Amino acid sequence: MSIPNHSILPSTEADVATLASFVQESKLQLAINRFLIIDWPNEPVQQALYTSAVESALKDPQVDTMKVVDDRSGDIVASMVLSRRSGDQAKVSTADAEGSPAVPHGVNPDVFSVVMDSVKEINEGLEGIEHLGMTCNFTRPAASDQGTNQRLELTHICVAPSSRRQGIGSQLMRLAVDKATAARLPLITCSEPPAHEFFLKQGLIDTKWVDIDLRKWAPDHAGYGVFRISGMSLPR
């Protein structure tokens, strides 16, 4: 596998700030995040969440973190995270010590609860099934004042806007498919609306989806509608 003038390499701690900025930029276009993040855009909160997310992925032995580097400039232009999880592990990862989702600092608890319930519904049926998940957004802030680690998972691949439509995302998908095939594991993802069409073009299919009505948090006649979170997988 190769991308002309680009290299796919393991991510390192030196890449944290760049990769976190990719995630943050991708989240700016998500309508639901205007309600999920208190005092949107609240850049300090976003930066802390996504920095912690990247750091958490790098430290996890069950996670492969990758970056795409432009060989000409040396710049990082894309990233992807592949996590090997059982259904039980995924279920536990979204809960605090008492089994209930822990709300990260700076996040609206009502919206957070709806998102977590939606993800839980999409993941129903995966309990005990080992799988390879495409992940770029492990949101796991540092311990709170009560010492509780918090984790929120959403899934997608990050490609810098200036490097899109060059086949980079497709090559990363090919890498993910090859790894899943070699490991004989199903490949799954949880897609946000902007990435949905891309995943369909890469051969993934919808398995389940949940529609979240944003109007319950928006001012009247503000133009907000349904935000869909889609569970997707590669047909086996």
JSON list of C-alpha atoms in Angstrom, two decimals:
[
{"chain": "A", "resi": 1, "resn": "MET", "atom": "CA", "xyz": [0.00, 0.00, 0.00]},
{"chain": "A", "resi": 2, "resn": "SER", "atom": "CA", "xyz": [1.30, 3.44, -0.86]},
{"chain": "A", "resi": 3, "resn": "ILE", "atom": "CA", "xyz": [0.11, 7.00, -1.27]},
{"chain": "A", "resi": 4, "resn": "PRO", "atom": "CA", "xyz": [2.24, 9.00, -3.73]},
{"chain": "A", "resi": 5, "resn": "ASN", "atom": "CA", "xyz": [4.57, 11.36, -1.86]},
{"chain": "A", "resi": 6, "resn": "HIS", "atom": "CA", "xyz": [3.13, 10.31, 1.49]},
{"chain": "A", "resi": 7, "resn": "SER", "atom": "CA", "xyz": [4.07, 7.83, 4.23]},
{"chain": "A", "resi": 8, "resn": "ILE", "atom": "CA", "xyz": [1.89, 6.05, 6.78]},
{"chain": "A", "resi": 9, "resn": "LEU", "atom": "CA", "xyz": [3.72, 5.90, 10.09]},
{"chain": "A", "resi": 10, "resn": "PRO", "atom": "CA", "xyz": [2.97, 5.19, 13.75]},
{"chain": "A", "resi": 11, "resn": "SER", "atom": "CA", "xyz": [1.91, 8.28, 15.69]},
{"chain": "A", "resi": 12, "resn": "THR", "atom": "CA", "xyz": [4.05, 9.42, 18.61]},
{"chain": "A", "resi": 13, "resn": "GLU", "atom": "CA", "xyz": [3.69, 11.66, 21.64]},
{"chain": "A", "resi": 14, "resn": "ALA", "atom": "CA", "xyz": [5.24, 14.49, 19.63]},
{"chain": "A", "resi": 15, "resn": "ASP", "atom": "CA", "xyz": [2.19, 14.39, 17.35]},
{"chain": "A", "resi": 16, "resn": "VAL", "atom": "CA", "xyz": [-0.43, 14.90, 20.06]},
{"chain": "A", "resi": 17, "resn": "ALA", "atom": "CA", "xyz": [-1.09, 18.60, 19.48]},
{"chain": "A", "resi": 18, "resn": "THR", "atom": "CA", "xyz": [-1.42, 18.19, 15.71]},
{"chain": "A", "resi": 19, "resn": "LEU", "atom": "CA", "xyz": [-3.70, 15.17, 15.91]},
{"chain": "A", "resi": 20, "resn": "ALA", "atom": "CA", "xyz": [-5.87, 16.83, 18.56]},
{"chain": "A", "resi": 21, "resn": "SER", "atom": "CA", "xyz": [-6.25, 19.86, 16.31]},
{"chain": "A", "resi": 22, "resn": "PHE", "atom": "CA", "xyz": [-7.44, 17.57, 13.49]},
{"chain": "A", "resi": 23, "resn": "VAL", "atom": "CA", "xyz": [-10.14, 16.14, 15.72]},
{"chain": "A", "resi": 24, "resn": "GLN", "atom": "CA", "xyz": [-11.16, 19.57, 16.96]},
{"chain": "A", "resi": 25, "resn": "GLU", "atom": "CA", "xyz": [-11.43, 20.95, 13.43]},
{"chain": "A", "resi": 26, "resn": "SER", "atom": "CA", "xyz": [-13.57, 18.02, 12.33]},
{"chain": "A", "resi": 27, "resn": "LYS", "atom": "CA", "xyz": [-15.93, 18.55, 15.28]},
{"chain": "A", "resi": 28, "resn": "LEU", "atom": "CA", "xyz": [-16.57, 22.18, 14.37]},
{"chain": "A", "resi": 29, "resn": "GLN", "atom": "CA", "xyz": [-18.87, 21.08, 11.54]},
{"chain": "A", "resi": 30, "resn": "LEU", "atom": "CA", "xyz": [-21.03, 18.82, 13.70]},
{"chain": "A", "resi": 31, "resn": "ALA", "atom": "CA", "xyz": [-24.34, 20.45, 14.57]},
{"chain": "A", "resi": 32, "resn": "ILE", "atom": "CA", "xyz": [-24.77, 18.36, 17.72]},
{"chain": "A", "resi": 33, "resn": "ASN", "atom": "CA", "xyz": [-21.52, 19.63, 19.20]},
{"chain": "A", "resi": 34, "resn": "ARG", "atom": "CA", "xyz": [-23.00, 23.13, 19.41]},
{"chain": "A", "resi": 35, "resn": "PHE", "atom": "CA", "xyz": [-25.22, 21.70, 22.14]},
{"chain": "A", "resi": 36, "resn": "LEU", "atom": "CA", "xyz": [-22.86, 19.06, 23.52]},
{"chain": "A", "resi": 37, "resn": "ILE", "atom": "CA", "xyz": [-20.11, 21.57, 24.41]},
{"chain": "A", "resi": 38, "resn": "ILE", "atom": "CA", "xyz": [-21.19, 24.15, 26.98]},
{"chain": "A", "resi": 39, "resn": "ASP", "atom": "CA", "xyz": [-20.64, 27.76, 25.82]},
{"chain": "A", "resi": 40, "resn": "TRP", "atom": "CA", "xyz": [-19.82, 26.59, 22.30]},
{"chain": "A", "resi": 41, "resn": "PRO", "atom": "CA", "xyz": [-17.26, 26.69, 20.79]},
{"chain": "A", "resi": 42, "resn": "ASN", "atom": "CA", "xyz": [-15.43, 26.85, 24.15]},
{"chain": "A", "resi": 43, "resn": "GLU", "atom": "CA", "xyz": [-12.07, 26.09, 22.57]},
{"chain": "A", "resi": 44, "resn": "PRO", "atom": "CA", "xyz": [-10.24, 25.39, 25.87]},
{"chain": "A", "resi": 45, "resn": "VAL", "atom": "CA", "xyz": [-12.71, 22.62, 26.71]},
{"chain": "A", "resi": 46, "resn": "GLN", "atom": "CA", "xyz": [-12.54, 21.16, 23.21]},
{"chain": "A", "resi": 47, "resn": "GLN", "atom": "CA", "xyz": [-8.76, 21.29, 23.19]},
{"chain": "A", "resi": 48, "resn": "ALA", "atom": "CA", "xyz": [-8.56, 19.54, 26.55]},
{"chain": "A", "resi": 49, "resn": "LEU", "atom": "CA", "xyz": [-11.02, 16.83, 25.50]},
{"chain": "A", "resi": 50, "resn": "TYR", "atom": "CA", "xyz": [-9.36, 16.03, 22.20]},
{"chain": "A", "resi": 51, "resn": "THR", "atom": "CA", "xyz": [-5.82, 16.25, 23.54]},
{"chain": "A", "resi": 52, "resn": "SER", "atom": "CA", "xyz": [-6.72, 13.77, 26.23]},
{"chain": "A", "resi": 53, "resn": "ALA", "atom": "CA", "xyz": [-8.40, 11.61, 23.59]},
{"chain": "A", "resi": 54, "resn": "VAL", "atom": "CA", "xyz": [-5.25, 11.36, 21.50]},
{"chain": "A", "resi": 55, "resn": "GLU", "atom": "CA", "xyz": [-3.03, 10.80, 24.54]},
{"chain": "A", "resi": 56, "resn": "SER", "atom": "CA", "xyz": [-5.32, 8.02, 25.72]},
{"chain": "A", "resi": 57, "resn": "ALA", "atom": "CA", "xyz": [-5.18, 6.26, 22.36]},
{"chain": "A", "resi": 58, "resn": "LEU", "atom": "CA", "xyz": [-1.38, 6.45, 22.26]},
{"chain": "A", "resi": 59, "resn": "LYS", "atom": "CA", "xyz": [-1.11, 4.86, 25.70]},
{"chain": "A", "resi": 60, "resn": "ASP", "atom": "CA", "xyz": [-3.56, 2.04, 25.02]},
{"chain": "A", "resi": 61, "resn": "PRO", "atom": "CA", "xyz": [-1.75, -1.23, 24.08]},
{"chain": "A", "resi": 62, "resn": "GLN", "atom": "CA", "xyz": [-4.85, -2.43, 22.23]},
{"chain": "A", "resi": 63, "resn": "VAL", "atom": "CA", "xyz": [-4.87, 0.60, 19.94]},
{"chain": "A", "resi": 64, "resn": "ASP", "atom": "CA", "xyz": [-2.86, 1.31, 16.78]},
{"chain": "A", "resi": 65, "resn": "THR", "atom": "CA", "xyz": [-2.47, 5.02, 16.08]},
{"chain": "A", "resi": 66, "resn": "MET", "atom": "CA", "xyz": [-1.32, 6.03, 12.61]},
{"chain": "A", "resi": 67, "resn": "LYS", "atom": "CA", "xyz": [-0.47, 9.25, 10.84]},
{"chain": "A", "resi": 68, "resn": "VAL", "atom": "CA", "xyz": [0.00, 10.16, 7.20]},
{"chain": "A", "resi": 69, "resn": "VAL", "atom": "CA", "xyz": [2.98, 12.42, 6.53]},
{"chain": "A", "resi": 70, "resn": "ASP", "atom": "CA", "xyz": [3.54, 14.48, 3.40]},
{"chain": "A", "resi": 71, "resn": "ASP", "atom": "CA", "xyz": [7.08, 13.47, 2.41]},
{"chain": "A", "resi": 72, "resn": "ARG", "atom": "CA", "xyz": [7.68, 16.79, 0.69]},
{"chain": "A", "resi": 73, "resn": "SER", "atom": "CA", "xyz": [6.77, 19.08, 3.58]},
{"chain": "A", "resi": 74, "resn": "GLY", "atom": "CA", "xyz": [7.05, 16.74, 6.54]},
{"chain": "A", "resi": 75, "resn": "ASP", "atom": "CA", "xyz": [3.57, 17.79, 7.67]},
{"chain": "A", "resi": 76, "resn": "ILE", "atom": "CA", "xyz": [1.05, 15.40, 9.17]},
{"chain": "A", "resi": 77, "resn": "VAL", "atom": "CA", "xyz": [-2.01, 15.46, 6.92]},
{"chain": "A", "resi": 78, "resn": "ALA", "atom": "CA", "xyz": [-4.19, 12.63, 8.24]},
{"chain": "A", "resi": 79, "resn": "SER", "atom": "CA", "xyz": [-4.60, 10.19, 11.09]},
{"chain": "A", "resi": 80, "resn": "MET", "atom": "CA", "xyz": [-6.47, 7.03, 11.98]},
{"chain": "A", "resi": 81, "resn": "VAL", "atom": "CA", "xyz": [-6.82, 4.91, 15.11]},
{"chain": "A", "resi": 82, "resn": "LEU", "atom": "CA", "xyz": [-7.64, 1.21, 15.07]},
{"chain": "A", "resi": 83, "resn": "SER", "atom": "CA", "xyz": [-8.71, -0.33, 18.38]},
{"chain": "A", "resi": 84, "resn": "ARG", "atom": "CA", "xyz": [-9.05, -4.02, 19.04]},
{"chain": "A", "resi": 85, "resn": "ARG", "atom": "CA", "xyz": [-11.87, -4.48, 21.52]},
{"chain": "A", "resi": 86, "resn": "SER", "atom": "CA", "xyz": [-14.32, -7.04, 22.73]},
{"chain": "A", "resi": 87, "resn": "GLY", "atom": "CA", "xyz": [-17.94, -5.98, 23.06]},
{"chain": "A", "resi": 88, "resn": "ASP", "atom": "CA", "xyz": [-17.61, -6.17, 26.84]},
{"chain": "A", "resi": 89, "resn": "GLN", "atom": "CA", "xyz": [-14.58, -3.88, 26.81]},
{"chain": "A", "resi": 90, "resn": "ALA", "atom": "CA", "xyz": [-16.40, -1.32, 24.69]},
{"chain": "A", "resi": 91, "resn": "LYS", "atom": "CA", "xyz": [-19.35, -1.41, 27.04]},
{"chain": "A", "resi": 92, "resn": "VAL", "atom": "CA", "xyz": [-17.21, -0.83, 30.13]},
{"chain": "A", "resi": 93, "resn": "SER", "atom": "CA", "xyz": [-15.17, 1.93, 28.50]},
{"chain": "A", "resi": 94, "resn": "THR", "atom": "CA", "xyz": [-18.12, 4.31, 28.39]},
{"chain": "A", "resi": 95, "resn": "ALA", "atom": "CA", "xyz": [-18.99, 4.02, 32.08]},
{"chain": "A", "resi": 96, "resn": "ASP", "atom": "CA", "xyz": [-17.65, 5.18, 35.40]},
{"chain": "A", "resi": 97, "resn": "ALA", "atom": "CA", "xyz": [-16.96, 2.92, 38.38]},
{"chain": "A", "resi": 98, "resn": "GLU", "atom": "CA", "xyz": [-20.69, 2.68, 39.17]},
{"chain": "A", "resi": 99, "resn": "GLY", "atom": "CA", "xyz": [-21.62, 1.65, 35.63]},
{"chain": "A", "resi": 100, "resn": "SER", "atom": "CA", "xyz": [-23.13, 4.98, 34.57]},
{"chain": "A", "resi": 101, "resn": "PRO", "atom": "CA", "xyz": [-21.65, 7.27, 31.91]},
{"chain": "A", "resi": 102, "resn": "ALA", "atom": "CA", "xyz": [-19.46, 9.94, 33.48]},
{"chain": "A", "resi": 103, "resn": "VAL", "atom": "CA", "xyz": [-19.94, 13.44, 32.08]},
{"chain": "A", "resi": 104, "resn": "PRO", "atom": "CA", "xyz": [-16.68, 15.13, 31.00]},
{"chain": "A", "resi": 105, "resn": "HIS", "atom": "CA", "xyz": [-15.95, 18.64, 32.19]},
{"chain": "A", "resi": 106, "resn": "GLY", "atom": "CA", "xyz": [-17.49, 21.31, 29.96]},
{"chain": "A", "resi": 107, "resn": "VAL", "atom": "CA", "xyz": [-20.03, 18.95, 28.40]},
{"chain": "A", "resi": 108, "resn": "ASN", "atom": "CA", "xyz": [-23.82, 19.36, 28.61]},
{"chain": "A", "resi": 109, "resn": "PRO", "atom": "CA", "xyz": [-25.03, 16.37, 30.67]},
{"chain": "A", "resi": 110, "resn": "ASP", "atom": "CA", "xyz": [-28.43, 16.15, 28.94]},
{"chain": "A", "resi": 111, "resn": "VAL", "atom": "CA", "xyz": [-26.95, 16.03, 25.45]},
{"chain": "A", "resi": 112, "resn": "PHE", "atom": "CA", "xyz": [-24.18, 13.73, 26.63]},
{"chain": "A", "resi": 113, "resn": "SER", "atom": "CA", "xyz": [-26.71, 11.29, 28.04]},
{"chain": "A", "resi": 114, "resn": "VAL", "atom": "CA", "xyz": [-28.62, 11.18, 24.76]},
{"chain": "A", "resi": 115, "resn": "VAL", "atom": "CA", "xyz": [-25.42, 10.58, 22.78]},
{"chain": "A", "resi": 116, "resn": "MET", "atom": "CA", "xyz": [-24.29, 7.81, 25.12]},
{"chain": "A", "resi": 117, "resn": "ASP", "atom": "CA", "xyz": [-27.69, 6.13, 24.97]},
{"chain": "A", "resi": 118, "resn": "SER", "atom": "CA", "xyz": [-27.57, 6.34, 21.17]},
{"chain": "A", "resi": 119, "resn": "VAL", "atom": "CA", "xyz": [-24.12, 4.76, 21.01]},
{"chain": "A", "resi": 120, "resn": "LYS", "atom": "CA", "xyz": [-25.24, 2.06, 23.43]},
{"chain": "A", "resi": 121, "resn": "GLU", "atom": "CA", "xyz": [-28.24, 1.28, 21.23]},
{"chain": "A", "resi": 122, "resn": "ILE", "atom": "CA", "xyz": [-26.07, 1.09, 18.13]},
{"chain": "A", "resi": 123, "resn": "ASN", "atom": "CA", "xyz": [-23.64, -1.28, 19.89]},
{"chain": "A", "resi": 124, "resn": "GLU", "atom": "CA", "xyz": [-26.32, -3.67, 21.09]},
{"chain": "A", "resi": 125, "resn": "GLY", "atom": "CA", "xyz": [-25.52, -7.15, 19.89]},
{"chain": "A", "resi": 126, "resn": "LEU", "atom": "CA", "xyz": [-21.75, -6.64, 19.99]},
{"chain": "A", "resi": 127, "resn": "GLU", "atom": "CA", "xyz": [-21.36, -7.88, 23.57]},
{"chain": "A", "resi": 128, "resn": "GLY", "atom": "CA", "xyz": [-18.66, -10.52, 23.69]},
{"chain": "A", "resi": 129, "resn": "ILE", "atom": "CA", "xyz": [-17.79, -10.17, 19.99]},
{"chain": "A", "resi": 130, "resn": "GLU", "atom": "CA", "xyz": [-14.17, -9.26, 19.38]},
{"chain": "A", "resi": 131, "resn": "HIS", "atom": "CA", "xyz": [-13.88, -6.68, 16.63]},
{"chain": "A", "resi": 132, "resn": "LEU", "atom": "CA", "xyz": [-11.64, -4.08, 15.08]},
{"chain": "A", "resi": 133, "resn": "GLY", "atom": "CA", "xyz": [-13.01, -0.57, 15.38]},
{"chain": "A", "resi": 134, "resn": "MET", "atom": "CA", "xyz": [-11.97, 2.49, 13.42]},
{"chain": "A", "resi": 135, "resn": "THR", "atom": "CA", "xyz": [-11.59, 5.22, 15.95]},
{"chain": "A", "resi": 136, "resn": "CYS", "atom": "CA", "xyz": [-10.21, 8.72, 15.93]},
{"chain": "A", "resi": 137, "resn": "ASN", "atom": "CA", "xyz": [-11.90, 10.29, 18.90]},
{"chain": "A", "resi": 138, "resn": "PHE", "atom": "CA", "xyz": [-11.26, 8.73, 22.27]},
{"chain": "A", "resi": 139, "resn": "THR", "atom": "CA", "xyz": [-12.41, 11.58, 24.47]},
{"chain": "A", "resi": 140, "resn": "ARG", "atom": "CA", "xyz": [-10.96, 10.76, 27.85]},
{"chain": "A", "resi": 141, "resn": "PRO", "atom": "CA", "xyz": [-10.21, 13.80, 30.00]},
{"chain": "A", "resi": 142, "resn": "ALA", "atom": "CA", "xyz": [-7.77, 13.64, 32.86]},
{"chain": "A", "resi": 143, "resn": "ALA", "atom": "CA", "xyz": [-9.12, 12.58, 36.24]},
{"chain": "A", "resi": 144, "resn": "SER", "atom": "CA", "xyz": [-11.70, 14.97, 37.68]},
{"chain": "A", "resi": 145, "resn": "ASP", "atom": "CA", "xyz": [-11.67, 16.32, 41.20]},
{"chain": "A", "resi": 146, "resn": "GLN", "atom": "CA", "xyz": [-13.43, 13.14, 42.30]},
{"chain": "A", "resi": 147, "resn": "GLY", "atom": "CA", "xyz": [-10.75, 11.01, 40.63]},
{"chain": "A", "resi": 148, "resn": "THR", "atom": "CA", "xyz": [-13.11, 9.54, 38.04]},
{"chain": "A", "resi": 149, "resn": "ASN", "atom": "CA", "xyz": [-11.75, 8.86, 34.57]},
{"chain": "A", "resi": 150, "resn": "GLN", "atom": "CA", "xyz": [-14.23, 9.67, 31.84]},
{"chain": "A", "resi": 151, "resn": "ARG", "atom": "CA", "xyz": [-14.38, 8.36, 28.34]},
{"chain": "A", "resi": 152, "resn": "LEU", "atom": "CA", "xyz": [-16.57, 9.21, 25.33]},
{"chain": "A", "resi": 153, "resn": "GLU", "atom": "CA", "xyz": [-16.13, 7.42, 22.04]},
{"chain": "A", "resi": 154, "resn": "LEU", "atom": "CA", "xyz": [-17.10, 8.60, 18.55]},
{"chain": "A", "resi": 155, "resn": "THR", "atom": "CA", "xyz": [-15.57, 7.17, 15.39]},
{"chain": "A", "resi": 156, "resn": "HIS", "atom": "CA", "xyz": [-14.11, 8.51, 12.18]},
{"chain": "A", "resi": 157, "resn": "ILE", "atom": "CA", "xyz": [-10.92, 9.09, 10.20]},
{"chain": "A", "resi": 158, "resn": "CYS", "atom": "CA", "xyz": [-9.29, 12.54, 10.15]},
{"chain": "A", "resi": 159, "resn": "VAL", "atom": "CA", "xyz": [-7.85, 14.01, 6.94]},
{"chain": "A", "resi": 160, "resn": "ALA", "atom": "CA", "xyz": [-6.75, 17.64, 6.79]},
{"chain": "A", "resi": 161, "resn": "PRO", "atom": "CA", "xyz": [-9.03, 19.69, 4.48]},
{"chain": "A", "resi": 162, "resn": "SER", "atom": "CA", "xyz": [-6.11, 20.67, 2.23]},
{"chain": "A", "resi": 163, "resn": "SER", "atom": "CA", "xyz": [-5.24, 17.00, 1.66]},
{"chain": "A", "resi": 164, "resn": "ARG", "atom": "CA", "xyz": [-8.68, 15.63, 0.87]},
{"chain": "A", "resi": 165, "resn": "ARG", "atom": "CA", "xyz": [-9.70, 14.17, -2.50]},
{"chain": "A", "resi": 166, "resn": "GLN", "atom": "CA", "xyz": [-6.22, 12.72, -2.98]},
{"chain": "A", "resi": 167, "resn": "GLY", "atom": "CA", "xyz": [-7.10, 9.16, -2.04]},
{"chain": "A", "resi": 168, "resn": "ILE", "atom": "CA", "xyz": [-5.59, 9.39, 1.44]},
{"chain": "A", "resi": 169, "resn": "GLY", "atom": "CA", "xyz": [-8.78, 8.47, 3.27]},
{"chain": "A", "resi": 170, "resn": "SER", "atom": "CA", "xyz": [-9.39, 5.56, 0.89]},
{"chain": "A", "resi": 171, "resn": "GLN", "atom": "CA", "xyz": [-5.87, 4.23, 1.45]},
{"chain": "A", "resi": 172, "resn": "LEU", "atom": "CA", "xyz": [-6.34, 4.42, 5.20]},
{"chain": "A", "resi": 173, "resn": "MET", "atom": "CA", "xyz": [-9.56, 2.48, 4.81]},
{"chain": "A", "resi": 174, "resn": "ARG", "atom": "CA", "xyz": [-7.72, -0.13, 2.76]},
{"chain": "A", "resi": 175, "resn": "LEU", "atom": "CA", "xyz": [-5.22, -0.46, 5.58]},
{"chain": "A", "resi": 176, "resn": "ALA", "atom": "CA", "xyz": [-8.04, -0.91, 8.10]},
{"chain": "A", "resi": 177, "resn": "VAL", "atom": "CA", "xyz": [-9.69, -3.57, 5.93]},
{"chain": "A", "resi": 178, "resn": "ASP", "atom": "CA", "xyz": [-6.40, -5.42, 5.47]},
{"chain": "A", "resi": 179, "resn": "LYS", "atom": "CA", "xyz": [-5.75, -5.45, 9.21]},
{"chain": "A", "resi": 180, "resn": "ALA", "atom": "CA", "xyz": [-9.25, -6.72, 9.95]},
{"chain": "A", "resi": 181, "resn": "THR", "atom": "CA", "xyz": [-8.94, -9.42, 7.29]},
{"chain": "A", "resi": 182, "resn": "ALA", "atom": "CA", "xyz": [-5.55, -10.54, 8.59]},
{"chain": "A", "resi": 183, "resn": "ALA", "atom": "CA", "xyz": [-6.90, -10.72, 12.15]},
{"chain": "A", "resi": 184, "resn": "ARG", "atom": "CA", "xyz": [-10.16, -12.37, 10.97]},
{"chain": "A", "resi": 185, "resn": "LEU", "atom": "CA", "xyz": [-12.17, -9.76, 12.81]},
{"chain": "A", "resi": 186, "resn": "PRO", "atom": "CA", "xyz": [-15.26, -7.79, 11.77]},
{"chain": "A", "resi": 187, "resn": "LEU", "atom": "CA", "xyz": [-14.54, -4.15, 11.02]},
{"chain": "A", "resi": 188, "resn": "ILE", "atom": "CA", "xyz": [-17.03, -1.69, 12.49]},
{"chain": "A", "resi": 189, "resn": "THR", "atom": "CA", "xyz": [-17.38, 2.04, 12.89]},
{"chain": "A", "resi": 190, "resn": "CYS", "atom": "CA", "xyz": [-19.79, 4.57, 14.32]},
{"chain": "A", "resi": 191, "resn": "SER", "atom": "CA", "xyz": [-20.23, 7.28, 11.72]},
{"chain": "A", "resi": 192, "resn": "GLU", "atom": "CA", "xyz": [-21.14, 10.92, 12.07]},
{"chain": "A", "resi": 193, "resn": "PRO", "atom": "CA", "xyz": [-23.12, 12.47, 9.17]},
{"chain": "A", "resi": 194, "resn": "PRO", "atom": "CA", "xyz": [-20.20, 14.15, 7.32]},
{"chain": "A", "resi": 195, "resn": "ALA", "atom": "CA", "xyz": [-18.34, 10.82, 7.04]},
{"chain": "A", "resi": 196, "resn": "HIS", "atom": "CA", "xyz": [-21.30, 8.60, 6.22]},
{"chain": "A", "resi": 197, "resn": "GLU", "atom": "CA", "xyz": [-21.17, 8.91, 2.45]},
{"chain": "A", "resi": 198, "resn": "PHE", "atom": "CA", "xyz": [-17.41, 8.30, 2.49]},
{"chain": "A", "resi": 199, "resn": "PHE", "atom": "CA", "xyz": [-17.81, 5.05, 4.40]},
{"chain": "A", "resi": 200, "resn": "LEU", "atom": "CA", "xyz": [-20.56, 3.90, 2.04]},
{"chain": "A", "resi": 201, "resn": "LYS", "atom": "CA", "xyz": [-18.23, 4.46, -0.91]},
{"chain": "A", "resi": 202, "resn": "GLN", "atom": "CA", "xyz": [-15.59, 2.36, 0.87]},
{"chain": "A", "resi": 203, "resn": "GLY", "atom": "CA", "xyz": [-17.96, -0.61, 0.99]},
{"chain": "A", "resi": 204, "resn": "LEU", "atom": "CA", "xyz": [-19.32, -0.36, 4.52]},
{"chain": "A", "resi": 205, "resn": "ILE", "atom": "CA", "xyz": [-23.03, -0.83, 5.11]},
{"chain": "A", "resi": 206, "resn": "ASP", "atom": "CA", "xyz": [-25.40, 0.54, 7.72]},
{"chain": "A", "resi": 207, "resn": "THR", "atom": "CA", "xyz": [-26.18, -1.85, 10.54]},
{"chain": "A", "resi": 208, "resn": "LYS", "atom": "CA", "xyz": [-28.20, 0.42, 12.81]},
{"chain": "A", "resi": 209, "resn": "TRP", "atom": "CA", "xyz": [-28.73, 4.12, 13.32]},
{"chain": "A", "resi": 210, "resn": "VAL", "atom": "CA", "xyz": [-30.21, 6.49, 15.85]},
{"chain": "A", "resi": 211, "resn": "ASP", "atom": "CA", "xyz": [-31.70, 9.89, 15.04]},
{"chain": "A", "resi": 212, "resn": "ILE", "atom": "CA", "xyz": [-31.25, 12.66, 17.61]},
{"chain": "A", "resi": 213, "resn": "ASP", "atom": "CA", "xyz": [-33.66, 15.59, 17.32]},
{"chain": "A", "resi": 214, "resn": "LEU", "atom": "CA", "xyz": [-31.59, 18.71, 17.95]},
{"chain": "A", "resi": 215, "resn": "ARG", "atom": "CA", "xyz": [-34.66, 20.91, 18.15]},
{"chain": "A", "resi": 216, "resn": "LYS", "atom": "CA", "xyz": [-35.13, 19.97, 21.79]},
{"chain": "A", "resi": 217, "resn": "TRP", "atom": "CA", "xyz": [-32.08, 22.11, 22.67]},
{"chain": "A", "resi": 218, "resn": "ALA", "atom": "CA", "xyz": [-32.21, 24.75, 19.91]},
{"chain": "A", "resi": 219, "resn": "PRO", "atom": "CA", "xyz": [-34.14, 28.03, 19.93]},
{"chain": "A", "resi": 220, "resn": "ASP", "atom": "CA", "xyz": [-37.44, 27.98, 18.03]},
{"chain": "A", "resi": 221, "resn": "HIS", "atom": "CA", "xyz": [-37.11, 28.28, 14.26]},
{"chain": "A", "resi": 222, "resn": "ALA", "atom": "CA", "xyz": [-33.30, 28.08, 14.44]},
{"chain": "A", "resi": 223, "resn": "GLY", "atom": "CA", "xyz": [-33.18, 25.59, 11.59]},
{"chain": "A", "resi": 224, "resn": "TYR", "atom": "CA", "xyz": [-31.84, 22.57, 13.47]},
{"chain": "A", "resi": 225, "resn": "GLY", "atom": "CA", "xyz": [-33.21, 19.13, 12.70]},
{"chain": "A", "resi": 226, "resn": "VAL", "atom": "CA", "xyz": [-32.19, 15.49, 13.05]},
{"chain": "A", "resi": 227, "resn": "PHE", "atom": "CA", "xyz": [-28.59, 14.40, 13.70]},
{"chain": "A", "resi": 228, "resn": "ARG", "atom": "CA", "xyz": [-28.01, 10.75, 12.77]},
{"chain": "A", "resi": 229, "resn": "ILE", "atom": "CA", "xyz": [-25.38, 8.50, 14.33]},
{"chain": "A", "resi": 230, "resn": "SER", "atom": "CA", "xyz": [-24.89, 5.43, 12.14]},
{"chain": "A", "resi": 231, "resn": "GLY", "atom": "CA", "xyz": [-23.43, 2.07, 13.08]},
{"chain": "A", "resi": 232, "resn": "MET", "atom": "CA", "xyz": [-21.62, 0.63, 10.06]},
{"chain": "A", "resi": 233, "resn": "SER", "atom": "CA", "xyz": [-19.63, -2.48, 9.26]},
{"chain": "A", "resi": 234, "resn": "LEU", "atom": "CA", "xyz": [-17.80, -4.18, 6.43]},
{"chain": "A", "resi": 235, "resn": "PRO", "atom": "CA", "xyz": [-19.82, -7.09, 5.00]},
{"chain": "A", "resi": 236, "resn": "ARG", "atom": "CA", "xyz": [-18.13, -10.42, 5.70]}
]
